[in-house]
Structures are given as C-alpha cells and as structure tokens.
Amino acid sequence: MTFLARRFPDADLPWVRLGTGPTPVRELDGFWVKDEAGFGDGGWGGNKVRKLEWIIPELHRRRRGVMFTVGGIGTHWGLAAALYGREHGLRVVLGLVDQPVDDHVREQTRRLDASGADIHRFRSVRSLKRTAPLLLARYADGLRLPHYVPAGGSTAVGSLGYVETALEIAEQVRAGLLPEPATVVTAVGSGGTAAGLTLGLRMAGLRSRVLGIVVNDAFRLDAVTIARLADQTAALLRTRGALVEERIGPRDLVADASWLGETYGALTPEAEEARAWAADQGLELEPVYTAKALAAIRGSALDGPVLYLQTHGPR
C-alpha cells in the first residue's frame, strides 16, 4: 500500500508497483543522500519509474493503449516509459530531439533502439512540434488518439510519484534514519520530481525546502512553473477525493539554473568532478542531471542538513 493510500484510503488514486521502497539514505561528506538508483524492478530505474507507477494506470483508466512522449535522443524518461509501458500492455511512441552527443548518449541511444518503442527523431523541438499532430493521427486507434505525456513524465499524475517519495522521506526522518533536511536538492529536467517533492514535504509537515538544479533550457523551468505544477498536483488529489489543503507558490522552493552549462546536455567541469567523486562513494551518476545537482551541493553554501536526491537508475 502506498503512503498516499494510507493517508487517503477513500481517494481514487490508481497505482501499479514497479519498484520496491523505501530507497536507502546514508550520510556522505557533509550531506545526506537518498539513492533512488535501485528503485525499479525492470530494465531501468530511478525517478522516472516512480512517475510511471502512476502514469501507466492512468492510461489504463482512460482506456488508452498508446503512449506518445518526447525527450532528447539520450532520454532516460523515454527509455523507462518504453520498457515499463511495454511490460504493461502499452505501445510507446517516442519523439526524440537532437542533443549534444557523448558516450553516455550513445549508450542510451543503443538502449532506446532495443526497447521496442516506435522512435521518431528530430533535429529541433520546433520540428517535433510541427510533426506531432501527424504522429498522433498515425498512431490513433480509431477515434482514440494516443495519450500524450510531456517530457520527463512531468504531469500532475506523474508528480504523484514524488509526493509519495516525500512522504517516504518523512517516514525515514521519523524513524531516525536521517535528520529532518533543511534543503532537499534534486536535478530539474522537466519539473515533476521537484514539484512532487515540494508538495509532499509540505503535506508531511516537514520544513524542508526544495532546491531544484535546472539542467534543461529547452523550455521554461523556474520556481513559478514548478510551483504551478505542484499546485496542479494538489488540485488533482482533491478532485480524486484526497483532503489536501496545501497551496504551493513560487516562494515554496528555489530553482537554480547556474549549473546548467552551455545548453541542455552539455558537459561541465564541475559536474565531471562531482561524478568522479561520487563514483568513489559508490554512486553512479550521469553527466546531464545528477552530476550537476551534486556539483551544486559541493560548490554552494546551503542550509543544512542537506539531502541530495540521487535520481539516476542505470541497469
């Protein structure tokens, strides 16, 4: 049973188990880490699987057999959606946009090609947007169009995965496994993880503040947009029968884009240094998201205790 189901037993919140929690917490050099790498019982893990636990049953609820979603050519989200969607009877169509290519992106591309998804590649977001209506029509089942899920699974439904995780963190704090964090740091590539955390920490009664390290410049990602998604998630919970009183605004979190580098997917020296340091601590990071979030922790004076949410889940 989920923490949300325990809190709201009469709410209509369909969920499917795709991973096993709680994920572990431990103290490193001056901060704590919650390692999501092991979450996910299939071919990929991490934060994308947390979102899919709520998104996949939502498609079944709507009687949609095709999921259409988007990302870069090295997308972790697209890979997780393809693998878990197929396991649960969905056809997954991916619209992928070019990004800077390194060894990590090449390996992800290989995995995506073997995932069973229908893949369409584009040179720019603009060309993807122009073609998307044709793709939706092409993969329609009669009058039933594919269900579109934005990049990263960052919808109100997907964000429930990190409302749930925030409640899990609160339970670990109550159990004495870590101190109540003053700052919770996570990478922000589409906003859903940070939005869900912000709402969930408030619902749990923790005073923790989310610091989102923005790693994507393809669309607007700031405290306003993340808070709006958090508030939409709270509204969704209310419409499904959960008594959620919290309202989220931009002052409830911080979004910092100063660790992005030249553009989405670009390597930075600080992130590469953080990635090498993490490997010595037994953490496998990737250069686009999680290494930049860790670089921010190591390069900033943050209010502590600090909790780093490690969201990468390689297999």
mmCIF file of C-alpha atoms in Angstrom, residues 92-304:
data_model
loop_
_atom_site.group_PDB
_atom_site.id
_atom_site.type_symbol
_atom_site.label_atom_id
_atom_site.label_comp_id
_atom_site.label_asym_id
_atom_site.label_seq_id
_atom_site.Cartn_x
_atom_site.Cartn_y
_atom_site.Cartn_z
ATOM 1 C CA VAL A 92 5.068 3.570 -26.677
ATOM 2 C CA VAL A 93 5.868 6.149 -29.354
ATOM 3 C CA LEU A 94 8.857 8.436 -28.770
ATOM 4 C CA GLY A 95 9.606 11.786 -30.409
ATOM 5 C CA LEU A 96 13.305 12.416 -29.766
ATOM 6 C CA VAL A 97 15.195 15.672 -30.335
ATOM 7 C CA ASP A 98 18.922 16.000 -31.027
ATOM 8 C CA GLN A 99 21.194 16.930 -28.111
ATOM 9 C CA PRO A 100 24.985 17.052 -27.596
ATOM 10 C CA VAL A 101 26.358 13.542 -28.057
ATOM 11 C CA ASP A 102 28.841 11.825 -25.750
ATOM 12 C CA ASP A 103 29.456 8.203 -24.775
ATOM 13 C CA HIS A 104 26.540 8.261 -22.324
ATOM 14 C CA VAL A 105 24.112 9.475 -25.007
ATOM 15 C CA ARG A 106 25.410 6.886 -27.477
ATOM 16 C CA GLU A 107 24.771 4.112 -24.961
ATOM 17 C CA GLN A 108 21.277 5.443 -24.220
ATOM 18 C CA THR A 109 20.529 5.570 -27.943
ATOM 19 C CA ARG A 110 21.523 1.918 -28.233
ATOM 20 C CA ARG A 111 19.207 1.014 -25.350
ATOM 21 C CA LEU A 112 16.344 3.017 -26.844
ATOM 22 C CA ASP A 113 16.739 1.300 -30.219
ATOM 23 C CA ALA A 114 16.391 -2.064 -28.454
ATOM 24 C CA SER A 115 13.477 -1.008 -26.223
ATOM 25 C CA GLY A 116 10.621 -1.899 -28.546
ATOM 26 C CA ALA A 117 9.386 1.702 -28.816
ATOM 27 C CA ASP A 118 8.396 3.355 -32.096
ATOM 28 C CA ILE A 119 11.073 6.058 -32.387
ATOM 29 C CA HIS A 120 10.962 9.250 -34.466
ATOM 30 C CA ARG A 121 13.978 11.589 -34.398
ATOM 31 C CA PHE A 122 14.005 15.344 -34.968
ATOM 32 C CA ARG A 123 16.675 17.998 -35.249
ATOM 33 C CA SER A 124 14.811 20.553 -33.151
ATOM 34 C CA VAL A 125 11.912 20.989 -30.776
ATOM 35 C CA ARG A 126 10.233 23.119 -33.427
ATOM 36 C CA SER A 127 10.270 20.321 -35.996
ATOM 37 C CA LEU A 128 8.926 17.873 -33.404
ATOM 38 C CA LYS A 129 6.058 20.227 -32.585
ATOM 39 C CA ARG A 130 5.211 20.594 -36.289
ATOM 40 C CA THR A 131 5.092 16.836 -36.790
ATOM 41 C CA ALA A 132 3.435 15.801 -33.506
ATOM 42 C CA PRO A 133 -0.190 16.128 -34.779
ATOM 43 C CA LEU A 134 0.633 13.796 -37.686
ATOM 44 C CA LEU A 135 2.152 11.254 -35.319
ATOM 45 C CA LEU A 136 -0.871 11.383 -33.044
ATOM 46 C CA ALA A 137 -3.126 10.729 -36.034
ATOM 47 C CA ARG A 138 -0.881 7.952 -37.345
ATOM 48 C CA TYR A 139 -0.993 6.003 -34.085
ATOM 49 C CA ALA A 140 -4.687 6.605 -33.334
ATOM 50 C CA ASP A 141 -6.849 3.595 -32.569
ATOM 51 C CA GLY A 142 -9.977 4.549 -34.455
ATOM 52 C CA LEU A 143 -11.146 7.782 -32.852
ATOM 53 C CA ARG A 144 -8.976 7.210 -29.769
ATOM 54 C CA LEU A 145 -5.757 9.218 -30.009
ATOM 55 C CA PRO A 146 -2.561 8.236 -28.200
ATOM 56 C CA HIS A 147 -2.235 9.619 -24.698
ATOM 57 C CA TYR A 148 0.364 12.391 -24.766
ATOM 58 C CA VAL A 149 2.730 12.592 -21.792
ATOM 59 C CA PRO A 150 5.142 15.575 -21.717
ATOM 60 C CA ALA A 151 8.902 15.196 -21.413
ATOM 61 C CA GLY A 152 10.012 13.556 -18.193
ATOM 62 C CA GLY A 153 6.515 12.411 -17.281
ATOM 63 C CA SER A 154 6.041 15.763 -15.573
ATOM 64 C CA THR A 155 2.293 15.963 -15.280
ATOM 65 C CA ALA A 156 0.174 16.243 -12.170
ATOM 66 C CA VAL A 157 -0.311 12.465 -12.302
ATOM 67 C CA GLY A 158 3.408 11.787 -12.754
ATOM 68 C CA SER A 159 4.301 14.167 -9.928
ATOM 69 C CA LEU A 160 2.353 11.934 -7.539
ATOM 70 C CA GLY A 161 5.412 9.685 -7.639
ATOM 71 C CA TYR A 162 7.401 12.294 -5.750
ATOM 72 C CA VAL A 163 4.589 13.295 -3.444
ATOM 73 C CA GLU A 164 4.783 9.634 -2.444
ATOM 74 C CA THR A 165 8.579 9.809 -2.144
ATOM 75 C CA ALA A 166 8.375 12.907 0.063
ATOM 76 C CA LEU A 167 6.048 11.017 2.403
ATOM 77 C CA GLU A 168 8.600 8.187 2.365
ATOM 78 C CA ILE A 169 11.357 10.644 3.338
ATOM 79 C CA ALA A 170 9.201 11.922 6.203
ATOM 80 C CA GLU A 171 8.753 8.363 7.456
ATOM 81 C CA GLN A 172 12.542 7.851 7.345
ATOM 82 C CA VAL A 173 13.031 11.061 9.318
ATOM 83 C CA ARG A 174 10.523 9.883 11.930
ATOM 84 C CA ALA A 175 12.329 6.541 12.132
ATOM 85 C CA GLY A 176 15.609 8.338 12.911
ATOM 86 C CA LEU A 177 17.335 7.236 9.710
ATOM 87 C CA LEU A 178 18.276 10.828 8.871
ATOM 88 C CA PRO A 179 17.713 14.281 10.362
ATOM 89 C CA GLU A 180 14.957 16.482 9.011
ATOM 90 C CA PRO A 181 16.570 18.157 5.989
ATOM 91 C CA ALA A 182 16.637 21.922 5.730
ATOM 92 C CA THR A 183 17.376 21.634 1.996
ATOM 93 C CA VAL A 184 16.460 18.849 -0.431
ATOM 94 C CA VAL A 185 18.451 19.063 -3.666
ATOM 95 C CA THR A 186 17.357 17.442 -6.917
ATOM 96 C CA ALA A 187 18.071 17.902 -10.610
ATOM 97 C CA VAL A 188 15.296 19.564 -12.617
ATOM 98 C CA GLY A 189 14.952 18.438 -16.216
ATOM 99 C CA SER A 190 11.182 18.778 -16.573
ATOM 100 C CA GLY A 191 9.984 19.769 -13.099
ATOM 101 C CA GLY A 192 7.852 16.846 -11.943
ATOM 102 C CA THR A 193 10.233 15.486 -9.319
ATOM 103 C CA ALA A 194 10.759 18.901 -7.711
ATOM 104 C CA ALA A 195 7.046 19.703 -7.869
ATOM 105 C CA GLY A 196 6.017 16.446 -6.225
ATOM 106 C CA LEU A 197 8.680 16.795 -3.536
ATOM 107 C CA THR A 198 7.642 20.365 -2.736
ATOM 108 C CA LEU A 199 4.016 19.405 -2.279
ATOM 109 C CA GLY A 200 4.726 16.145 -0.476
ATOM 110 C CA LEU A 201 7.132 17.661 2.039
ATOM 111 C CA ARG A 202 4.501 20.268 2.909
ATOM 112 C CA MET A 203 1.843 17.576 3.256
ATOM 113 C CA ALA A 204 4.169 15.605 5.549
ATOM 114 C CA GLY A 205 4.677 18.596 7.834
ATOM 115 C CA LEU A 206 8.410 18.884 7.170
ATOM 116 C CA ARG A 207 10.032 22.304 6.994
ATOM 117 C CA SER A 208 12.405 21.194 4.235
ATOM 118 C CA ARG A 209 12.836 23.458 1.202
ATOM 119 C CA VAL A 210 13.448 22.026 -2.267
ATOM 120 C CA LEU A 211 16.400 23.365 -4.268
ATOM 121 C CA GLY A 212 15.963 22.366 -7.899
ATOM 122 C CA ILE A 213 19.102 22.456 -10.033
ATOM 123 C CA VAL A 214 17.809 23.267 -13.523
ATOM 124 C CA VAL A 215 19.610 21.303 -16.248
ATOM 125 C CA ASN A 216 17.322 21.945 -19.223
ATOM 126 C CA ASP A 217 16.965 25.153 -21.243
ATOM 127 C CA ALA A 218 14.604 23.763 -23.909
ATOM 128 C CA PHE A 219 11.588 25.304 -22.162
ATOM 129 C CA ARG A 220 10.835 27.466 -19.159
ATOM 130 C CA LEU A 221 11.767 25.869 -15.842
ATOM 131 C CA ASP A 222 11.754 28.140 -12.816
ATOM 132 C CA ALA A 223 10.117 28.398 -9.400
ATOM 133 C CA VAL A 224 6.902 29.708 -10.968
ATOM 134 C CA THR A 225 6.450 26.809 -13.397
ATOM 135 C CA ILE A 226 7.456 24.158 -10.841
ATOM 136 C CA ALA A 227 5.147 25.625 -8.178
ATOM 137 C CA ARG A 228 2.309 25.725 -10.706
ATOM 138 C CA LEU A 229 2.775 22.001 -11.382
ATOM 139 C CA ALA A 230 2.883 21.292 -7.631
ATOM 140 C CA ASP A 231 -0.363 23.190 -7.157
ATOM 141 C CA GLN A 232 -1.934 21.320 -10.090
ATOM 142 C CA THR A 233 -0.905 18.076 -8.392
ATOM 143 C CA ALA A 234 -2.602 19.182 -5.174
ATOM 144 C CA ALA A 235 -5.724 20.047 -7.182
ATOM 145 C CA LEU A 236 -5.662 16.598 -8.822
ATOM 146 C CA LEU A 237 -5.521 14.960 -5.394
ATOM 147 C CA ARG A 238 -8.546 16.997 -4.303
ATOM 148 C CA THR A 239 -10.526 16.004 -7.400
ATOM 149 C CA ARG A 240 -9.732 12.346 -6.657
ATOM 150 C CA GLY A 241 -11.096 12.600 -3.117
ATOM 151 C CA ALA A 242 -7.973 13.404 -1.081
ATOM 152 C CA LEU A 243 -8.307 16.146 1.536
ATOM 153 C CA VAL A 244 -5.269 18.217 0.608
ATOM 154 C CA GLU A 245 -5.277 21.756 1.960
ATOM 155 C CA GLU A 246 -1.776 22.794 0.856
ATOM 156 C CA ARG A 247 -1.343 25.513 -1.765
ATOM 157 C CA ILE A 248 2.083 25.872 -3.362
ATOM 158 C CA GLY A 249 3.603 29.098 -4.674
ATOM 159 C CA PRO A 250 6.990 30.151 -6.110
ATOM 160 C CA ARG A 251 8.312 31.101 -2.674
ATOM 161 C CA ASP A 252 7.998 27.497 -1.521
ATOM 162 C CA LEU A 253 11.058 26.339 -3.495
ATOM 163 C CA VAL A 254 14.211 27.559 -5.235
ATOM 164 C CA ALA A 255 15.196 26.873 -8.860
ATOM 165 C CA ASP A 256 18.853 27.472 -9.773
ATOM 166 C CA ALA A 257 19.987 27.322 -13.429
ATOM 167 C CA SER A 258 23.571 28.422 -12.809
ATOM 168 C CA TRP A 259 24.935 24.854 -13.046
ATOM 169 C CA LEU A 260 23.450 24.120 -16.484
ATOM 170 C CA GLY A 261 26.470 24.860 -18.653
ATOM 171 C CA GLU A 262 26.213 25.961 -22.279
ATOM 172 C CA THR A 263 22.951 24.133 -23.018
ATOM 173 C CA TYR A 264 20.969 21.019 -22.166
ATOM 174 C CA GLY A 265 23.254 18.001 -22.243
ATOM 175 C CA ALA A 266 26.499 19.993 -22.276
ATOM 176 C CA LEU A 267 29.247 18.689 -20.008
ATOM 177 C CA THR A 268 30.669 20.944 -17.291
ATOM 178 C CA PRO A 269 33.968 20.546 -15.413
ATOM 179 C CA GLU A 270 32.194 20.867 -12.057
ATOM 180 C CA ALA A 271 29.784 18.072 -12.923
ATOM 181 C CA GLU A 272 32.542 15.801 -14.194
ATOM 182 C CA GLU A 273 34.493 16.364 -10.981
ATOM 183 C CA ALA A 274 31.376 15.624 -8.920
ATOM 184 C CA ARG A 275 30.719 12.491 -10.942
ATOM 185 C CA ALA A 276 34.229 11.168 -10.333
ATOM 186 C CA TRP A 277 33.957 11.936 -6.606
ATOM 187 C CA ALA A 278 30.580 10.176 -6.421
ATOM 188 C CA ALA A 279 31.995 7.056 -8.067
ATOM 189 C CA ASP A 280 34.479 6.798 -5.182
ATOM 190 C CA GLN A 281 31.472 6.897 -2.812
ATOM 191 C CA GLY A 282 29.644 4.096 -4.622
ATOM 192 C CA LEU A 283 27.224 6.356 -6.522
ATOM 193 C CA GLU A 284 26.860 6.029 -10.285
ATOM 194 C CA LEU A 285 25.822 9.413 -11.690
ATOM 195 C CA GLU A 286 25.348 10.618 -15.256
ATOM 196 C CA PRO A 287 26.631 13.951 -16.602
ATOM 197 C CA VAL A 288 23.387 15.683 -17.641
ATOM 198 C CA TYR A 289 21.265 15.663 -14.474
ATOM 199 C CA THR A 290 22.550 14.103 -11.292
ATOM 200 C CA ALA A 291 26.190 15.151 -11.566
ATOM 201 C CA LYS A 292 25.170 18.798 -11.933
ATOM 202 C CA ALA A 293 22.919 18.579 -8.868
ATOM 203 C CA LEU A 294 25.784 17.109 -6.841
ATOM 204 C CA ALA A 295 28.161 19.780 -8.181
ATOM 205 C CA ALA A 296 25.762 22.417 -6.825
ATOM 206 C CA ILE A 297 25.887 20.836 -3.372
ATOM 207 C CA ARG A 298 29.672 20.633 -3.391
ATOM 208 C CA GLY A 299 30.058 24.160 -4.739
ATOM 209 C CA SER A 300 27.486 26.022 -2.656
ATOM 210 C CA ALA A 301 26.935 27.018 0.963
ATOM 211 C CA LEU A 302 23.497 25.526 1.644
ATOM 212 C CA ASP A 303 21.352 25.490 4.749
ATOM 213 C CA GLY A 304 21.802 22.098 6.390
#
